[in-house]
Structure formats: C-alpha cells, structure tokens
Coordinates of C-alpha atoms and ligand atoms in Angstrom, one line a residue:
M1 CA 72.1 34.3 1.7
M2 CA 74.2 31.4 0.7
N3 CA 71.6 28.7 1.0
G4 CA 72.1 27.2 -2.4
K5 CA 72.1 23.5 -3.1
D6 CA 75.6 22.7 -2.1
T7 CA 75.9 25.2 0.7
P8 CA 75.1 24.1 4.2
K9 CA 72.4 26.0 5.9
R10 CA 73.5 28.6 8.4
K11 CA 72.8 27.5 11.9
I12 CA 71.3 30.0 14.3
L13 CA 70.6 29.7 18.0
V14 CA 67.6 31.7 19.2
T15 CA 67.3 32.2 22.9
G16 CA 63.9 33.2 24.1
G17 CA 62.5 31.8 20.8
A18 CA 59.2 30.9 22.5
G19 CA 58.5 34.5 23.5
Y20 CA 56.6 37.2 21.6
I21 CA 59.2 38.7 19.3
G22 CA 61.4 35.5 19.4
S23 CA 58.7 33.3 18.0
H24 CA 57.9 35.6 15.1
T25 CA 61.6 35.8 14.3
V26 CA 62.0 32.0 14.4
K27 CA 59.1 31.7 12.0
E28 CA 60.7 34.1 9.6
L29 CA 64.2 32.5 9.9
V30 CA 62.6 29.1 9.0
K31 CA 60.8 30.7 6.0
R32 CA 64.1 32.0 4.8
G33 CA 65.9 28.7 5.0
Y34 CA 67.9 29.0 8.2
D35 CA 68.6 26.0 10.5
V36 CA 67.1 27.1 13.8
T37 CA 67.7 25.9 17.4
V38 CA 65.6 27.5 20.1
L39 CA 66.8 27.7 23.7
D40 CA 64.0 28.8 26.1
N41 CA 63.3 28.4 29.8
L42 CA 59.6 28.7 29.0
S43 CA 59.2 31.3 31.8
N44 CA 57.1 33.6 29.6
G45 CA 57.0 31.8 26.4
N46 CA 54.1 30.5 24.4
M47 CA 55.6 27.5 22.8
I48 CA 54.8 27.1 19.2
S49 CA 56.3 24.2 17.5
L50 CA 57.5 24.6 14.0
D51 CA 58.7 21.9 11.6
G52 CA 62.5 21.7 11.4
V53 CA 63.1 23.8 14.6
K54 CA 64.9 22.1 17.5
Y55 CA 63.5 23.3 20.9
I56 CA 65.7 22.9 23.9
E57 CA 64.5 23.8 27.4
G58 CA 67.2 25.6 29.3
D59 CA 68.5 28.8 30.7
I60 CA 70.9 31.3 29.1
G61 CA 72.7 31.5 32.5
D62 CA 73.6 27.8 32.2
Y63 CA 77.2 28.2 30.9
D64 CA 77.9 24.5 30.4
K65 CA 74.7 23.8 28.6
V66 CA 75.0 26.8 26.3
N67 CA 78.7 26.1 25.6
K68 CA 78.0 22.4 24.7
L69 CA 74.9 23.3 22.7
L70 CA 76.8 25.8 20.6
Q71 CA 79.6 23.4 19.8
F72 CA 77.4 20.3 19.3
E73 CA 75.0 22.1 17.0
E74 CA 77.9 23.9 15.3
I75 CA 76.0 27.2 15.6
D76 CA 77.2 30.1 13.3
A77 CA 75.4 33.0 15.1
V78 CA 73.1 33.6 18.0
I79 CA 70.1 35.9 18.5
N80 CA 69.5 36.7 22.2
F81 CA 65.9 37.5 23.0
A82 CA 65.8 35.8 26.5
A83 CA 65.2 38.5 29.0
L84 CA 62.7 39.9 31.5
A85 CA 60.8 42.9 30.1
Y86 CA 58.4 44.5 32.5
V87 CA 59.5 48.0 33.3
G88 CA 57.3 48.3 36.4
E89 CA 58.5 45.0 37.8
S90 CA 62.1 46.0 37.2
V91 CA 61.5 49.0 39.5
S92 CA 59.9 47.0 42.3
D93 CA 62.2 43.9 42.0
P94 CA 65.5 45.1 40.4
R95 CA 67.6 42.2 41.7
K96 CA 65.5 39.8 39.6
Y97 CA 66.3 42.0 36.5
Y98 CA 70.0 42.4 37.1
D99 CA 70.2 38.7 37.8
N100 CA 68.3 37.5 34.7
N101 CA 69.3 40.1 32.1
V102 CA 72.9 40.9 33.3
V103 CA 74.3 38.1 35.4
K104 CA 72.9 35.3 33.3
G105 CA 73.4 37.5 30.2
K106 CA 77.2 37.6 31.0
A107 CA 77.3 33.8 31.5
F108 CA 75.7 33.5 28.1
L109 CA 78.1 35.8 26.4
D110 CA 81.0 33.9 28.0
A111 CA 79.7 30.7 26.6
V112 CA 79.3 32.3 23.2
V113 CA 82.9 33.6 23.0
D114 CA 84.4 30.4 24.6
S115 CA 82.6 28.2 22.0
G116 CA 84.1 30.2 19.2
V117 CA 80.8 31.8 18.0
K118 CA 81.6 35.4 16.9
K119 CA 78.2 36.8 15.9
I120 CA 75.3 37.9 18.1
V121 CA 72.1 39.9 17.5
F122 CA 70.6 41.4 20.6
S123 CA 67.2 42.7 21.6
S124 CA 67.8 46.1 23.0
S125 CA 65.3 48.8 23.7
C126 CA 64.5 52.5 23.3
A127 CA 64.3 52.2 27.1
T128 CA 68.1 52.6 27.1
Y129 CA 67.6 56.3 26.1
G130 CA 65.5 57.1 29.2
I131 CA 63.9 60.6 28.7
P132 CA 65.2 61.7 25.3
E133 CA 66.3 65.3 24.7
K134 CA 65.3 65.2 21.1
I135 CA 62.4 63.6 19.2
P136 CA 62.7 61.7 16.9
I137 CA 65.4 59.7 18.8
S138 CA 68.5 58.9 16.8
E139 CA 71.3 56.4 17.8
D140 CA 73.4 59.5 18.8
E141 CA 71.0 60.3 21.6
R142 CA 72.6 59.9 25.1
Q143 CA 71.7 56.5 26.6
W144 CA 70.6 57.2 30.2
P145 CA 67.9 54.8 31.3
V146 CA 65.3 55.8 33.9
N147 CA 64.5 52.3 35.2
P148 CA 66.4 49.1 36.0
Y149 CA 65.0 47.3 32.9
G150 CA 66.6 50.0 30.6
W151 CA 69.9 49.7 32.6
T152 CA 70.0 45.9 32.1
K153 CA 69.7 46.4 28.4
L154 CA 72.3 49.1 28.3
M155 CA 74.7 46.9 30.4
F156 CA 74.3 44.0 28.0
E157 CA 75.1 46.4 25.1
Q158 CA 78.2 47.6 27.0
M159 CA 79.4 44.0 27.6
M160 CA 79.1 43.2 23.9
K161 CA 81.1 46.3 23.0
D162 CA 83.9 45.3 25.4
Y163 CA 83.8 41.7 24.2
D164 CA 84.0 42.9 20.7
E165 CA 87.2 44.8 21.4
A166 CA 88.8 42.1 23.5
Y167 CA 87.5 38.8 21.9
G168 CA 86.3 39.8 18.5
L169 CA 82.6 39.2 19.2
R170 CA 80.6 41.0 16.5
Y171 CA 77.2 42.2 17.5
I172 CA 74.2 44.1 16.3
S173 CA 72.1 45.7 18.9
L174 CA 68.5 46.4 17.9
R175 CA 66.8 49.0 19.9
Y176 CA 63.0 48.4 19.6
F177 CA 60.4 51.0 20.1
N178 CA 56.9 49.6 21.0
A179 CA 56.7 46.1 19.5
A180 CA 53.0 45.4 18.6
G181 CA 50.8 43.3 16.2
A182 CA 50.7 39.6 15.4
D183 CA 51.6 37.3 12.7
A184 CA 49.4 37.6 9.6
D185 CA 48.2 34.0 9.8
G186 CA 47.0 34.5 13.4
S187 CA 49.0 31.6 14.8
I188 CA 51.2 33.6 17.1
G189 CA 50.7 37.0 18.8
E190 CA 51.4 39.1 21.9
M191 CA 50.6 37.6 25.3
H192 CA 52.1 38.5 28.7
D193 CA 51.1 37.4 32.1
P194 CA 50.3 39.8 33.7
E195 CA 49.4 42.0 30.7
T196 CA 50.7 45.5 30.9
H197 CA 51.0 46.5 27.2
V198 CA 48.5 48.9 25.9
I199 CA 47.3 47.2 22.7
P200 CA 46.6 43.8 24.3
I201 CA 44.8 45.6 27.1
L202 CA 42.7 47.6 24.7
L203 CA 41.7 44.4 22.9
Q204 CA 40.9 42.6 26.2
N205 CA 38.5 45.5 26.8
V206 CA 36.9 44.9 23.4
L207 CA 36.5 41.3 24.3
G208 CA 35.0 42.1 27.6
I209 CA 37.8 40.4 29.6
R210 CA 38.3 43.9 31.1
K211 CA 35.5 46.3 31.8
K212 CA 37.4 49.6 31.6
F213 CA 40.4 51.0 29.8
F214 CA 42.5 53.4 31.9
V215 CA 44.4 56.2 30.1
F216 CA 47.5 56.8 32.1
G217 CA 47.9 60.6 32.0
T218 CA 46.2 63.3 30.0
D219 CA 48.4 66.2 31.0
Y220 CA 51.5 65.4 29.0
D221 CA 53.0 68.0 26.7
T222 CA 51.7 66.3 23.6
R223 CA 49.0 67.1 21.0
D224 CA 46.1 65.7 23.1
G225 CA 47.8 65.3 26.5
S226 CA 48.3 61.5 26.4
C227 CA 51.6 59.8 25.8
I228 CA 53.1 59.3 22.3
R229 CA 54.6 56.0 21.3
D230 CA 56.1 54.6 18.1
Y231 CA 54.4 51.2 17.5
V232 CA 56.3 48.8 15.2
H233 CA 54.9 45.6 13.9
V234 CA 56.5 42.4 15.2
T235 CA 56.8 41.0 11.6
D236 CA 59.0 44.1 10.7
L237 CA 61.1 43.5 13.9
A238 CA 61.5 39.8 12.8
D239 CA 62.6 41.0 9.4
A240 CA 65.2 43.4 11.0
H241 CA 66.7 40.5 12.9
I242 CA 67.3 38.5 9.7
K243 CA 68.7 41.6 8.0
A244 CA 71.0 42.1 11.0
I245 CA 72.2 38.4 10.9
E246 CA 72.9 38.8 7.1
Y247 CA 74.8 42.1 7.8
L248 CA 77.0 40.3 10.3
F249 CA 77.8 37.4 7.9
E250 CA 78.6 39.9 5.1
N251 CA 80.4 42.7 7.0
E252 CA 81.6 41.1 10.2
K253 CA 81.1 44.6 11.8
S254 CA 79.3 45.6 15.0
D255 CA 76.6 48.2 15.0
F256 CA 73.3 49.3 16.6
F257 CA 70.0 50.5 15.2
N258 CA 66.7 52.0 16.3
L259 CA 63.7 50.1 15.1
G260 CA 60.6 52.2 14.9
T261 CA 58.4 53.7 12.2
G262 CA 59.4 57.4 12.8
E263 CA 55.7 58.1 13.5
G264 CA 54.2 58.6 16.9
I265 CA 50.6 58.0 18.0
T266 CA 48.9 59.1 21.3
V267 CA 47.1 56.8 23.6
L268 CA 43.8 58.6 22.8
E269 CA 44.4 58.2 19.1
L270 CA 45.1 54.6 19.6
I271 CA 41.7 54.1 21.4
G272 CA 40.0 55.8 18.4
A273 CA 41.8 53.4 16.0
V274 CA 40.9 50.3 18.0
E275 CA 37.2 51.4 18.1
K276 CA 37.2 52.0 14.4
I277 CA 38.8 48.6 13.5
T278 CA 36.9 46.5 15.9
G279 CA 33.6 48.4 15.6
R280 CA 33.1 48.5 19.3
K281 CA 33.0 51.4 21.7
L282 CA 35.3 51.3 24.7
N283 CA 34.6 52.3 28.3
V284 CA 37.4 54.7 28.9
S285 CA 38.6 56.3 32.2
L286 CA 41.1 59.2 32.3
E287 CA 43.6 58.6 35.0
D288 CA 46.7 60.0 36.5
R289 CA 50.1 59.4 35.0
R290 CA 51.8 56.0 35.4
S291 CA 55.2 56.6 37.0
G292 CA 58.2 56.4 34.8
D293 CA 56.4 57.0 31.4
P294 CA 58.3 59.4 29.1
N295 CA 55.9 61.7 27.3
A296 CA 57.0 60.8 23.8
L297 CA 59.2 58.0 22.3
V298 CA 59.6 58.2 18.5
A299 CA 62.4 56.6 16.5
D300 CA 64.6 58.2 13.9
N301 CA 65.0 55.0 11.8
T302 CA 67.2 56.5 9.1
K303 CA 70.2 54.4 10.0
A304 CA 68.4 51.1 9.9
K305 CA 66.8 52.1 6.6
I306 CA 70.1 53.0 5.0
V307 CA 72.5 50.5 6.5
L308 CA 70.2 47.4 6.8
S309 CA 67.8 48.3 4.0
W310 CA 65.1 47.8 6.5
N311 CA 61.6 49.2 6.0
P312 CA 58.7 48.8 8.4
V313 CA 56.2 47.9 5.7
H314 CA 53.8 46.1 8.1
S315 CA 53.7 48.8 10.7
S316 CA 50.7 51.0 9.8
I317 CA 48.6 51.4 13.0
E318 CA 45.7 49.8 11.1
N319 CA 47.7 46.7 10.2
I320 CA 49.1 46.4 13.8
I321 CA 45.6 46.6 15.3
R322 CA 44.0 44.4 12.7
T323 CA 46.6 41.6 13.1
A324 CA 46.5 41.8 16.9
W325 CA 42.7 41.8 16.9
N326 CA 42.7 38.7 14.6
W327 CA 45.0 36.9 17.0
H328 CA 43.3 38.0 20.2
S329 CA 39.8 37.3 19.0
R330 CA 40.8 33.7 18.1
K331 CA 42.6 32.8 21.4
Ligands
UFG1 N1 49.0 52.8 28.7 C1 47.7 53.2 29.1 N2 46.9 52.3 29.7 C2 47.2 51.0 29.9 C3 48.5 50.6 29.5 C4 49.3 51.5 28.9 O1 47.3 54.4 29.0 O2 46.4 50.2 30.4 C5 49.9 53.8 28.1 C6 51.2 53.9 28.8 O3 51.1 54.9 29.8 C7 52.1 54.4 27.7 C8 51.5 53.7 26.4 O4 50.2 53.3 26.8 O5 52.0 55.7 27.5 C9 52.3 52.4 26.0 O6 52.5 51.6 27.2 P1 53.1 50.1 27.2 O7 53.0 49.6 28.6 O8 52.3 49.3 26.1 O9 54.5 50.3 26.6 P2 55.7 51.3 27.1 O10 55.8 52.5 26.2 O11 55.7 51.5 28.6 O12 57.0 50.4 26.7 C10 58.1 50.4 27.4 C11 59.2 50.8 26.5 C12 59.8 49.7 25.7 C13 60.0 48.5 26.5 C14 58.7 48.1 27.1 C15 59.0 46.9 28.0 O13 58.9 51.9 25.7 O14 61.0 50.1 25.1 O15 58.2 49.1 27.9 O16 57.9 46.1 28.0 F1 60.6 47.6 25.8

C-alpha cells in the first residue's frame, strides 16, 4: 500500500462500521494505516470508538448526506456493510429487507457514482446461492436464493454489475459463509438482538443466559444428521476486505469471491467443540428442522486464495470458539 511518508493516506468510507463484521474491518483498516470514516445508523451496531476514526451517524439511503460526505472527505473507496441480515425476519417482513438493502442500497450506489468514487467492496453472502447443487460451492454455482435476504444481496450484486458497465464503478463482492469469532483482544465481538446465530446462542447457554440449546434438525443428509456450515473467523473476513480494497486500487477490475474455510462442521460437532473449550456440559434438545436451512454450505475458496492471496489463518473452529468465548464471558 502506498502509505509512505509523502503519500497521502487512502480514505475509506465504511458503512455499517459499527456492526459485527464492519467494526472488525475498521479496526484492521486503522492498523494498516488507512484513513477511515464510518457511516452508521446505529440500528444494530455496537459502537466502538477508535482513535483516528470519524464516526458519522446517518443512513445509506440518505443520498444527499452520502454524496456530500464522499466529496467533503475526498473518499477514495467505500466498503458497504450496512444491511439487515436476519434470514427469518426477511421471510416474515420482506418489505423491510427490500427497502433497507435494495432501495436504500440503490440510493447509496447512486451517491457513490455521482460523487465520482469508483471503488466499492460489498458484503455479500453464500445465501445468494440458495440450495447449492454442488459442495463445496464455487463462484460458478448458480445464484438462486431461497429467502428475501439472499435476494436482496443478489440484487445489490446485480446493480453493481450494471453500474460497472454503464458508469465504470469497480466492485468486489465478498460472499461470506458463516461469520464467527471475535477480535483477539476481546474488545469487539458478535452481538445481535435478537440473537439467532448458533455460536453466540451456544455461549449464552454456557453462561446460563439460556437454559437449553435446541438443535434444529437431526435428519439431514449429513454425517450425523445435523446441518453442516463453514464457519470463518471475522478477523479473516476483515483481512479479506483489505485485500479486496488493495486489489481494486491495483487492478481497477471488478470480481467476486467466496470467503469460507472449505471445511464444514455439523451442529452436533460444534456442540462438542464448545463443551471441550469451555469445559461445561450443555443441556441439548433435538428439535425439528428450522425452515429454510440448507443441509450443507461449504465454500470452495480457491479463487480468493489465488487471486487475493487470502488465507483464513484464524478460522480453526478452536480459535473461533475460544475468541468468541473470551468476548462473551467478558461482556
Ligand atoms: N442452529 C441450531 N440452533 C440454534 C441456532 C442455529 O441448531 O439455536 C443451526 C441452524 O439450524 C444452522 C446452523 O446452526 O444449521 C447455523 O445457523 P445460524 O443461524 O448461525 O446461521 P445460518 O447458517 O442460518 O446463516 C445464514 C447464512 C448466511 C447469512 C446468515 C445471515 O448461511 O449466509 O444466515 O445472518 F449471512
């Protein structure tokens, strides 16, 4: 990166920078010498304040605010994390998701191109693949979501593709598998309200905040009947965003990548790992399937490894649980 003595720091706007993956990425950007501005409406964020980061409260759908901000701060590139991300809620309240993630997302993209910014990194999801035909899932897999959340992510990807061709917007779409874990120093971690994600729920059981852990489905076509997921450490995701930004500065070329470890673990195996690391036994109840859960989601991460030189070095399941536990037990 060109952050030598005489080179001005590159300026990055991070939307949703107070959220789970956003805050870890902001921390990593600062560590690597970027000048960071955060735009967040604080709807789901857990604000951390970091030295040298400008925090601005606002919405990505506020075209005027975003347009002015990008010009005033002379932003070089944006990373867009701001979105709603509960699959279940997207099914029961789709208009909220299309409004937030697509309608406001379009206003944001318009402000980006109108202000002359040509680079964007976007948080996409393996949810854009729906029920995959092949495991592990490569970027060539057909994208056919099975819930509104996945559709909103796919629609944003499509808008970026069209804006690339028409207006020269260069994008990198990062399709995360299951983001998990917490920063090594324990200052930031995963927190949702309500909590629906499996690792925080398991740890809330360890802490006694919940009395029982419910396994959603034991009759899937997997090695032990429970769902397989590919958990990837949030610090590795943060690193991928920085590699994506650097790729855009160096190559000025759009692309998309799967971010996962390539290894899947079942819910029952996850319970075993949590019990081993925390040293506590969980009260487990085997339940029916949760609607909309694909049986297995595992990434083929070859492309990210080759093109971005990305490697998920923090993503062993032990490290994921250990760092998450460190954070949850301190809260
Ligand atoms: N699970 C349980 N019990 C629980 C919670 C979850 O058994 O109390 C199981 C689920 O059924 C699933 C696995 O644990 O098999 C993981 O569930 P999560 O809810 O933690 O995560 P998802 O796999 O549903 O994640 C999905 C997509 C992501 C998307 C994310 C949005 O895979 O791409 O939802 O939050 F980004």
